[in-house]
mmCIF file of C-alpha atoms in Angstrom:
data_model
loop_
_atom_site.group_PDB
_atom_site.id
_atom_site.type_symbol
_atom_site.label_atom_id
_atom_site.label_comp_id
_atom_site.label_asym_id
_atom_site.label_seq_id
_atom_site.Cartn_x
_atom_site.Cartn_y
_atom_site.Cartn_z
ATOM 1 C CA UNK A 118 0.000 0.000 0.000
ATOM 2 C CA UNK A 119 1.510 3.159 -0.784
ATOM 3 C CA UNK A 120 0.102 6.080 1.508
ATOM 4 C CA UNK A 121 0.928 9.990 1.498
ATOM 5 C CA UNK A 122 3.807 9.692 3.733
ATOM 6 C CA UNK A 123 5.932 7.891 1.603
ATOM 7 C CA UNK A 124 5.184 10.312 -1.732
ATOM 8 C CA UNK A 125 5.779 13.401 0.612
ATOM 9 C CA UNK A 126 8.884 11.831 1.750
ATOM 10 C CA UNK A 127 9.821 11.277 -1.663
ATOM 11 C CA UNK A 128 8.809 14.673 -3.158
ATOM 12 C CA UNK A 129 11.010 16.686 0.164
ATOM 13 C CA UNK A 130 14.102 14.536 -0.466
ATOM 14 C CA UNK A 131 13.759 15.617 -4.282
ATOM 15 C CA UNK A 132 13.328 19.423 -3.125
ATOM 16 C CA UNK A 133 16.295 19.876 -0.497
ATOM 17 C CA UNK A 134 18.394 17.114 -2.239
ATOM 18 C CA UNK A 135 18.877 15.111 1.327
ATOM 19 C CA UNK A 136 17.223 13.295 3.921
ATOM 20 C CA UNK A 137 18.277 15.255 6.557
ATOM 21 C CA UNK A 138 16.382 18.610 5.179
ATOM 22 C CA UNK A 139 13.432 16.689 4.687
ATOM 23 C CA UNK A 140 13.294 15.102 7.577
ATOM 24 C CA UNK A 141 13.635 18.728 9.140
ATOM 25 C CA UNK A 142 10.973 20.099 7.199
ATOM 26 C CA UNK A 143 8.195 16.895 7.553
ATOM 27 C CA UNK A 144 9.001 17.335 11.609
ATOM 28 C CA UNK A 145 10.431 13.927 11.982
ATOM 29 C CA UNK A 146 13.965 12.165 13.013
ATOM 30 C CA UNK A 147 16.341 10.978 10.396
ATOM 31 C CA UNK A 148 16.508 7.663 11.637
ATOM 32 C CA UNK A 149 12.339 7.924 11.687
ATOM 33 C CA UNK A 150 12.484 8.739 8.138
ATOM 34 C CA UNK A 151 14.853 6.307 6.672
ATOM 35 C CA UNK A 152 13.229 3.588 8.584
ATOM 36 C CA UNK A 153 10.320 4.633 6.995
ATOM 37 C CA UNK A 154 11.575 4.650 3.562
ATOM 38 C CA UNK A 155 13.876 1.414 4.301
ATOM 39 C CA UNK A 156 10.263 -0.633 5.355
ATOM 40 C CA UNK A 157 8.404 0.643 2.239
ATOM 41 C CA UNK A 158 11.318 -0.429 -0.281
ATOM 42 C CA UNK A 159 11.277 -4.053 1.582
ATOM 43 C CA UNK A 160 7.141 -4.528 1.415
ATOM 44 C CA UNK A 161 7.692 -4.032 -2.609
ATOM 45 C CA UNK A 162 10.596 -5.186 -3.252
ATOM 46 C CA UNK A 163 12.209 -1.712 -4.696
ATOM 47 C CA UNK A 164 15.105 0.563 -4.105
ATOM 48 C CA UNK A 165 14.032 4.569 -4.387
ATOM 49 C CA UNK A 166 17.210 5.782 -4.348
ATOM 50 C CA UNK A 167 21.071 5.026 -4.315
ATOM 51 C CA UNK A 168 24.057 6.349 -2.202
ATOM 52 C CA UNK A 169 26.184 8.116 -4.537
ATOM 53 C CA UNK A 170 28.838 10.078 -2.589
ATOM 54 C CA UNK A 171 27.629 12.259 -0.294
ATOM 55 C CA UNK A 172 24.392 12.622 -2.594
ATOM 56 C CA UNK A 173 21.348 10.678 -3.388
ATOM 57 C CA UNK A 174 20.197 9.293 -7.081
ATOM 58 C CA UNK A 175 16.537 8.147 -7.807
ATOM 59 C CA UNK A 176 16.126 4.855 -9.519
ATOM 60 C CA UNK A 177 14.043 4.288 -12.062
ATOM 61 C CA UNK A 178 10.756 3.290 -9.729
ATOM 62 C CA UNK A 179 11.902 6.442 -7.434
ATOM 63 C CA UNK A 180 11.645 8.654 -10.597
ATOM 64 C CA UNK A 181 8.229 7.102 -11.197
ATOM 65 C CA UNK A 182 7.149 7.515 -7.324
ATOM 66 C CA UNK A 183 8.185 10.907 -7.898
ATOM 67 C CA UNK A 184 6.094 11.977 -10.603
ATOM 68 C CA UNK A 185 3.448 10.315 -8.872
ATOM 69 C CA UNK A 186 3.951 12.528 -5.774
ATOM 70 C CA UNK A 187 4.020 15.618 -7.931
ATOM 71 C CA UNK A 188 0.752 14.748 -9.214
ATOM 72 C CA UNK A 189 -1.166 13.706 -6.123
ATOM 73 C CA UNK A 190 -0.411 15.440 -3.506
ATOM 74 C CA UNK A 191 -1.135 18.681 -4.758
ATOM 75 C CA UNK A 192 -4.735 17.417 -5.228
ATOM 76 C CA UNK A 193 -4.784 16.066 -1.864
ATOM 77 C CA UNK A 194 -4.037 19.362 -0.446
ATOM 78 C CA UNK A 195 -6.342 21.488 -2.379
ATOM 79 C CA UNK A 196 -8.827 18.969 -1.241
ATOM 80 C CA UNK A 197 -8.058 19.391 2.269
ATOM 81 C CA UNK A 198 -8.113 23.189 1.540
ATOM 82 C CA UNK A 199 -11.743 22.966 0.429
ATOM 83 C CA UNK A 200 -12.999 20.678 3.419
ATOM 84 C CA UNK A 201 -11.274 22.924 5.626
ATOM 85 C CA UNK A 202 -13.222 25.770 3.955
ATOM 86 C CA UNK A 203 -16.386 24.270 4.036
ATOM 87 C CA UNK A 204 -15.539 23.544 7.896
ATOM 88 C CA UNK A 205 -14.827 26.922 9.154
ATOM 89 C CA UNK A 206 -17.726 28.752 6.989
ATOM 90 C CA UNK A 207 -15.474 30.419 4.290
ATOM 91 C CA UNK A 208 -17.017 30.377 0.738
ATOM 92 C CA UNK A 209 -13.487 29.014 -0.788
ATOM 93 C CA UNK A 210 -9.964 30.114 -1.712
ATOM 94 C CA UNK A 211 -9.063 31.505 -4.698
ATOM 95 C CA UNK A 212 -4.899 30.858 -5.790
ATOM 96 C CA UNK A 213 -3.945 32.951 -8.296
ATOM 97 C CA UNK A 214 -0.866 32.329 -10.527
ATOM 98 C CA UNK A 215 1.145 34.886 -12.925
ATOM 99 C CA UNK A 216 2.796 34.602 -15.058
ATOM 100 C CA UNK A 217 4.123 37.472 -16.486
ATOM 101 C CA UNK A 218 5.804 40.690 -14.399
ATOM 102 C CA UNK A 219 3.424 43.421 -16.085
ATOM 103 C CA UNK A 220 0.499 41.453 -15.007
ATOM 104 C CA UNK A 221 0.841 42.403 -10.854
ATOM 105 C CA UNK A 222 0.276 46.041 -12.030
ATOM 106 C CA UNK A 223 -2.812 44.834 -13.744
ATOM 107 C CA UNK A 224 -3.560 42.230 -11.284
ATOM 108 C CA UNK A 225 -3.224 45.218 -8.355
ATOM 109 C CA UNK A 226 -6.352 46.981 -9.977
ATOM 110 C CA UNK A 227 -8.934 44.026 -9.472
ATOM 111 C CA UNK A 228 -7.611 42.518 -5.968
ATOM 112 C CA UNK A 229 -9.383 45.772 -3.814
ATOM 113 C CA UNK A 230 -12.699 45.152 -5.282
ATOM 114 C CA UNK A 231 -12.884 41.595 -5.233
ATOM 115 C CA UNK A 232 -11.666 41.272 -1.637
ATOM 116 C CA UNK A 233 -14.551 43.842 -0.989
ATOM 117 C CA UNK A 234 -17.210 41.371 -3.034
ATOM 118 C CA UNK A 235 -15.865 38.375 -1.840
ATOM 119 C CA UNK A 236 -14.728 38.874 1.985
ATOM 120 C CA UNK A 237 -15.268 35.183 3.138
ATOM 121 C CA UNK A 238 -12.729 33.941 -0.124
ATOM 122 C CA UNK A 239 -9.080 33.787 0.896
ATOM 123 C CA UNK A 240 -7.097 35.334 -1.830
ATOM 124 C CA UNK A 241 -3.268 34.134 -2.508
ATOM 125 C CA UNK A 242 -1.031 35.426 -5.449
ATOM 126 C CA UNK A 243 1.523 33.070 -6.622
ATOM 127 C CA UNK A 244 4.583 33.898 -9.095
ATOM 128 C CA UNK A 245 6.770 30.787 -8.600
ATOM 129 C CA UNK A 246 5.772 27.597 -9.922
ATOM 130 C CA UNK A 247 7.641 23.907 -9.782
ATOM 131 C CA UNK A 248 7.530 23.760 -13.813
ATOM 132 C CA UNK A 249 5.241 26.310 -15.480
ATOM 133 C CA UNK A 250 2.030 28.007 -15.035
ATOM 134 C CA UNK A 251 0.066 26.221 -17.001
ATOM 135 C CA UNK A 252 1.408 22.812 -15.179
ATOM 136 C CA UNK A 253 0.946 24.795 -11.848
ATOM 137 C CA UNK A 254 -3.073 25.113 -12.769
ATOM 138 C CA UNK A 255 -3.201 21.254 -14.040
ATOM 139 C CA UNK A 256 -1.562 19.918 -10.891
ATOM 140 C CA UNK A 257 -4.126 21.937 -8.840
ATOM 141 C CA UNK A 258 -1.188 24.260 -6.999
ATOM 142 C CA UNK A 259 -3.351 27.215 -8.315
ATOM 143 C CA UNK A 260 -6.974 27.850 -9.213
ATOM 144 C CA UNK A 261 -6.797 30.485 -11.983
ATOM 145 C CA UNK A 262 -3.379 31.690 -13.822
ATOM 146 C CA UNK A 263 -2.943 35.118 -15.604
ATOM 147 C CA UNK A 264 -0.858 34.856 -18.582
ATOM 148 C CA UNK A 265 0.237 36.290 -21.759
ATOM 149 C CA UNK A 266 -0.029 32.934 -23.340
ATOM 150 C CA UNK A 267 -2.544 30.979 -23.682
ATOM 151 C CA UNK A 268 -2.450 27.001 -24.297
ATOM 152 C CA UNK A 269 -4.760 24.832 -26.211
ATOM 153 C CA UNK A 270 -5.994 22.131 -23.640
ATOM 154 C CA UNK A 271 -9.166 20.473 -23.123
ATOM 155 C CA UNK A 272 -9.310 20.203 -19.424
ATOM 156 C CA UNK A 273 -8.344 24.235 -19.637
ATOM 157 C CA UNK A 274 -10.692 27.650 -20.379
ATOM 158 C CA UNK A 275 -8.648 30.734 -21.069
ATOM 159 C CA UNK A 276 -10.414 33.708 -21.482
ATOM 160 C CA UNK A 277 -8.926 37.108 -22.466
ATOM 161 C CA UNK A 278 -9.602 40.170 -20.644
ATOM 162 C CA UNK A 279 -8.026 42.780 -22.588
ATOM 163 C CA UNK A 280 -5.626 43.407 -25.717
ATOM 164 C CA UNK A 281 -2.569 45.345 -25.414
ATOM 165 C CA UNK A 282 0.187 45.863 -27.923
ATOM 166 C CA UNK A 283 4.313 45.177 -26.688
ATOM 167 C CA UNK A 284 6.657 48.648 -27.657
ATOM 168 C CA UNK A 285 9.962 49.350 -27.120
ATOM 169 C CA UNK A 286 10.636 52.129 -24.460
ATOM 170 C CA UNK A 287 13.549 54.394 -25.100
ATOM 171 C CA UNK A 288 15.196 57.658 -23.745
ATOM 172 C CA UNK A 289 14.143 60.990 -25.088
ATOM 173 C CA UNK A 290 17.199 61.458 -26.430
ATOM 174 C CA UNK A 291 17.995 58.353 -28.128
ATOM 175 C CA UNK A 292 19.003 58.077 -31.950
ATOM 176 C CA UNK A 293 15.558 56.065 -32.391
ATOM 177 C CA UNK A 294 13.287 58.429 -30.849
ATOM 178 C CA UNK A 295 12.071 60.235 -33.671
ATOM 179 C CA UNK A 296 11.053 57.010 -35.325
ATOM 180 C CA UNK A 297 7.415 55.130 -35.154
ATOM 181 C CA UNK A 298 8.724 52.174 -35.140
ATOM 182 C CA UNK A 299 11.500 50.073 -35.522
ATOM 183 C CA UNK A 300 13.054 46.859 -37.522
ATOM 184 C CA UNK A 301 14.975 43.833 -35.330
ATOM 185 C CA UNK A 302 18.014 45.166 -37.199
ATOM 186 C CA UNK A 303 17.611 48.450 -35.095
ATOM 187 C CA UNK A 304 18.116 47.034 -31.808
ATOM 188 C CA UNK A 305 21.732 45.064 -32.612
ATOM 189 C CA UNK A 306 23.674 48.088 -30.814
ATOM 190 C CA UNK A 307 21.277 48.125 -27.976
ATOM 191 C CA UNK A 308 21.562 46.845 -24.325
ATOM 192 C CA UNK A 309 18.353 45.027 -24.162
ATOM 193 C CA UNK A 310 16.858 45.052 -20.517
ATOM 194 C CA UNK A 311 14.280 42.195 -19.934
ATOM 195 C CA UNK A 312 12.863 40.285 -17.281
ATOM 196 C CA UNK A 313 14.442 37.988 -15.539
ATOM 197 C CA UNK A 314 12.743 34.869 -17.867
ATOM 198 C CA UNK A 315 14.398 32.274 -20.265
ATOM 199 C CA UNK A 316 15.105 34.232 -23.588
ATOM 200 C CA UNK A 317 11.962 31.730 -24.712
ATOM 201 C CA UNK A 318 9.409 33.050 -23.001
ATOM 202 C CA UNK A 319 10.211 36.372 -24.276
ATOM 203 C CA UNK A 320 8.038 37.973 -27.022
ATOM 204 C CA UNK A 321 10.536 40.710 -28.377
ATOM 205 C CA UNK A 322 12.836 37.415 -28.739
ATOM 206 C CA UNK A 323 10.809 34.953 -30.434
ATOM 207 C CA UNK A 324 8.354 36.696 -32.489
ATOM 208 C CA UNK A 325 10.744 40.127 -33.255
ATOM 209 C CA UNK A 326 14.629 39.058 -33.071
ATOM 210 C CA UNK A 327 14.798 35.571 -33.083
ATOM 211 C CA UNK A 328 12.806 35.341 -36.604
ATOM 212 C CA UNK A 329 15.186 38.011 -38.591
ATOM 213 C CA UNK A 330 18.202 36.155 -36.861
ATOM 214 C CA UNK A 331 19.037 39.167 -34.884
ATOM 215 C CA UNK A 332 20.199 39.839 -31.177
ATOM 216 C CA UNK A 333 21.132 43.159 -29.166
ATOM 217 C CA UNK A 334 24.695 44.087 -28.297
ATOM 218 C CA UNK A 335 23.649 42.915 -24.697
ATOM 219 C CA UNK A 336 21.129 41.672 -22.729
ATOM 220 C CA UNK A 337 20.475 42.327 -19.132
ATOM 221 C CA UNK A 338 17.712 41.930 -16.704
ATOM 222 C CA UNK A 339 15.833 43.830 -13.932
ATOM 223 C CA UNK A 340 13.449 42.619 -10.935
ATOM 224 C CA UNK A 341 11.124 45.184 -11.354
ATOM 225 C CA UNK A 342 9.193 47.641 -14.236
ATOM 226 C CA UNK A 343 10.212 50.529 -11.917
ATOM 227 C CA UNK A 344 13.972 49.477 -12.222
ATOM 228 C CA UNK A 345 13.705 48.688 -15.740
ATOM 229 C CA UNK A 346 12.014 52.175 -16.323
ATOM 230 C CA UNK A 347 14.530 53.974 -14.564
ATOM 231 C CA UNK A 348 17.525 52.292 -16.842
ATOM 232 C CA UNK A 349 16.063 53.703 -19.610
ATOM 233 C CA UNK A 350 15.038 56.871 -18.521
ATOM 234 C CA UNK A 351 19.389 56.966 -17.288
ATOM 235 C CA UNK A 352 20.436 55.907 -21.071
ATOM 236 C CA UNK A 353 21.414 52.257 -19.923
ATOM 237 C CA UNK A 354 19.563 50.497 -22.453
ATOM 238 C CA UNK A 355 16.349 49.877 -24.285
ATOM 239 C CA UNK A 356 13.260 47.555 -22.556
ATOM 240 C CA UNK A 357 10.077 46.170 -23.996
ATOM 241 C CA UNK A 358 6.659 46.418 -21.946
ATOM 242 C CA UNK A 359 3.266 47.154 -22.502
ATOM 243 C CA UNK A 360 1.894 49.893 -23.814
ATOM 244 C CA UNK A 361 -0.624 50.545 -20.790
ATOM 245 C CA UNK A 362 2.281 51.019 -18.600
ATOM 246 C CA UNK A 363 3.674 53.583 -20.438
ATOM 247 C CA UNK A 364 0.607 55.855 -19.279
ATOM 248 C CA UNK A 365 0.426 54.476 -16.283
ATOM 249 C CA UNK A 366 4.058 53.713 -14.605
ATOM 250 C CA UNK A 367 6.158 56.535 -17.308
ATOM 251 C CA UNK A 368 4.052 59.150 -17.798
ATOM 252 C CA UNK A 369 6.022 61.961 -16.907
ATOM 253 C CA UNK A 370 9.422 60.231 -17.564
ATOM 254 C CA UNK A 371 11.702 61.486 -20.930
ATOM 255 C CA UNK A 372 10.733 57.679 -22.458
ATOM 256 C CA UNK A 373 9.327 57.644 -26.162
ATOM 257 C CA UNK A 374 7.535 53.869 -26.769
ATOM 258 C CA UNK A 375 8.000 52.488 -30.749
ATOM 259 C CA UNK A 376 6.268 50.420 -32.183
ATOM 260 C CA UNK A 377 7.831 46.958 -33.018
ATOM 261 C CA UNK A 378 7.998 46.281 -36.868
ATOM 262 C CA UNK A 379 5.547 47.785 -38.904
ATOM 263 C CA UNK A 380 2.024 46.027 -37.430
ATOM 264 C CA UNK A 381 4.075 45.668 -34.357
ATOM 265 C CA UNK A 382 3.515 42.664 -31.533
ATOM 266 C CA UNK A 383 -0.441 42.449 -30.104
ATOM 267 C CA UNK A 384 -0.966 40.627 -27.117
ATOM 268 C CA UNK A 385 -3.711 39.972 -24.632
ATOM 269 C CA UNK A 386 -3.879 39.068 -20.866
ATOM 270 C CA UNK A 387 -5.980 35.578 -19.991
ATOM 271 C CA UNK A 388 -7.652 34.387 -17.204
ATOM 272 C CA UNK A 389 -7.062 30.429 -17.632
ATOM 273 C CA UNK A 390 -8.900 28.410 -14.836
ATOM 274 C CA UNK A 391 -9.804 24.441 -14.886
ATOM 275 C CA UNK A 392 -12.603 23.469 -17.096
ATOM 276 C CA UNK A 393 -15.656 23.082 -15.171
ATOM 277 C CA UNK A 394 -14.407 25.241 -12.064
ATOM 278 C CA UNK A 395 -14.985 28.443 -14.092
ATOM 279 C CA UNK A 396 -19.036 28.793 -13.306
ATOM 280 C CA UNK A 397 -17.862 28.402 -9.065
ATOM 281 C CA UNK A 398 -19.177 31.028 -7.557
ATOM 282 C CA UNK A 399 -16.042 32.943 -6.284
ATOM 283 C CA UNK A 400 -13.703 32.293 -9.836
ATOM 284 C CA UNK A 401 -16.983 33.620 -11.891
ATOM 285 C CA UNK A 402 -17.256 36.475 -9.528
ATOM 286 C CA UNK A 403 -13.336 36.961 -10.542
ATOM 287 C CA UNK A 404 -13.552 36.795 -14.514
ATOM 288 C CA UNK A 405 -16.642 38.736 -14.363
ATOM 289 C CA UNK A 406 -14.911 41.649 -12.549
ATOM 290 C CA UNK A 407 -11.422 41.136 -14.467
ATOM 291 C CA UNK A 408 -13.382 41.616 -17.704
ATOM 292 C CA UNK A 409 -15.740 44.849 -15.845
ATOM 293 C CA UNK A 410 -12.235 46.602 -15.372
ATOM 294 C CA UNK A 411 -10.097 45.837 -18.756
ATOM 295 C CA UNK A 412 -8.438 48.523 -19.260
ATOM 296 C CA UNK A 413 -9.668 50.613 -16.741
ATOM 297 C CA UNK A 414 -6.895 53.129 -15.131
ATOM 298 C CA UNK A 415 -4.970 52.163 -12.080
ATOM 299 C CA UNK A 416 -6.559 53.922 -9.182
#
């Protein structure tokens, strides 16, 4: 029989890469743990893992376990989340995932009201996922993502809220200011400043440089929008964001925003939730007011 100790004894080790952390962080005794694990490989007749060095290697059945335990217990906790919700009277809890940086500026203009609308929902913003967003919202560690990108899935509903188009922001007083827009060949002698997200995931790369075989001088990153605004309004480089934010987060800064290629990039933010979760009460109440606001100004 294989119960949820053993798979979150499995999925720890994999996290903090020894028995000793997870031991620390399940509350239990080494010697408690590798018992454990020890009795469970001799009732099936398995080895999880191997002793190599000072480190530990799955087998092949503790890479299966694994993936098993990645699956599961997620779903076993949201589960206990709900019955614990029903238990103390509150309506549900709503886990929000995002995946893109622009999107907690956006994201920051619907929490107020629907914490007003929906006081007996506990609210929780997530940014940092195990493998992706998308995955994140399939393995039940969230309850309603907020991305750029939407995926074709059946057991998925993305809906968009509103359309925005991607520019690049530049000083004032930079050569390409003057211009409407520019080609991917324009940006070779730039510092590019990006966030901090594999060079896939990035628009300006894959559908603007990457196609006409073309990449900036340099490419740095930044935390924040305010940082990255502030780079370019000191002449340290060139950055790609909405347009919204440039009314909202530069106005009043010496930045000029260009369009990218002639039709330039158009993009949308979604609201991607779990087929048959969207007509709940509280996650309804949330696309309703997400698409209510749009574009609306931040307050």
């Amino acid at each position: 029989m294989i119960d949820r100790q053993h798979l979150a004894i499995l999925r720890e080790v994999s996290r903090r890469g020894s028995v000793t952390a997870a031991a620390e962080k399940l509350n239990v005794t080494q010697s408690a743990l590798s018992h454990t694990v020890a009795k469970f490989e001799e009732r099936h007749g398995i080895k999880i893992w191997m002793k190599t060095g000072r480190g530990l290697r799955l087998t092949q059945t503790g890479e299966y376990l694994l993936s098993v335990a990645e699956r599961v217990l997620p779903q076993m906790e949201h589960a206990e989340r709900v019955l614990n919700d029903f238990a103390v009277g509150r309506r549900g809890a709503l886990r929000v995932g995002m995946e893109c940086h622009p999107c907690q500026r956006w994201l920051s203009r619907i929490a107020t009201p629907y914490l007003t609308r929906w006081p007996d929902v506990d609210f929780d913003v997530r940014t940092a996922f195990r493998f992706d967003g998308v995955e994140a919202l399939l393995g039940y560690e969230i309850d309603l993502l907020i991305t750029p990108d939407p995926v074709e899935a059946t057991d998925l509903i993305f809906t968009p809220v509103f359309d925005y188009e991607l520019v690049l922001m530049v000083h004032e007083s930079h050569p390409l200011a003057s211009r409407a827009s520019v080609q991917p060949q324009d940006l070779i002698d730039e510092e590019l400043i990006t966030v901090p997200v594999t060079l896939e995931r990035l628009d300006i790369y894959t559908q603007f440089l990457v196609p006409a075989h073309c990449r900036p001088r340099q490419h740095r990153t930044a935390e924040t929008i305010d940082l990255m605004l502030q780079l370019v309004c000191a002449g340290r480089g060139v950055t790609v964001l909405p347009d919204w934010l440039l009314n909202e987060d530069a106005a009043g800064l010496p930045i000029r925003a260009l369009r990218l290629g002639e039709a330039g990039i158009e993009k949308s933010i979604n609201l991607g939730v779990r087929r048959g979760e969207e007509a709940i009460s509280y996650i309804d109440g949330f696309l309703k007011l997400a698409s209510e606001m749009g574009r609306s100004p931040l307050p």
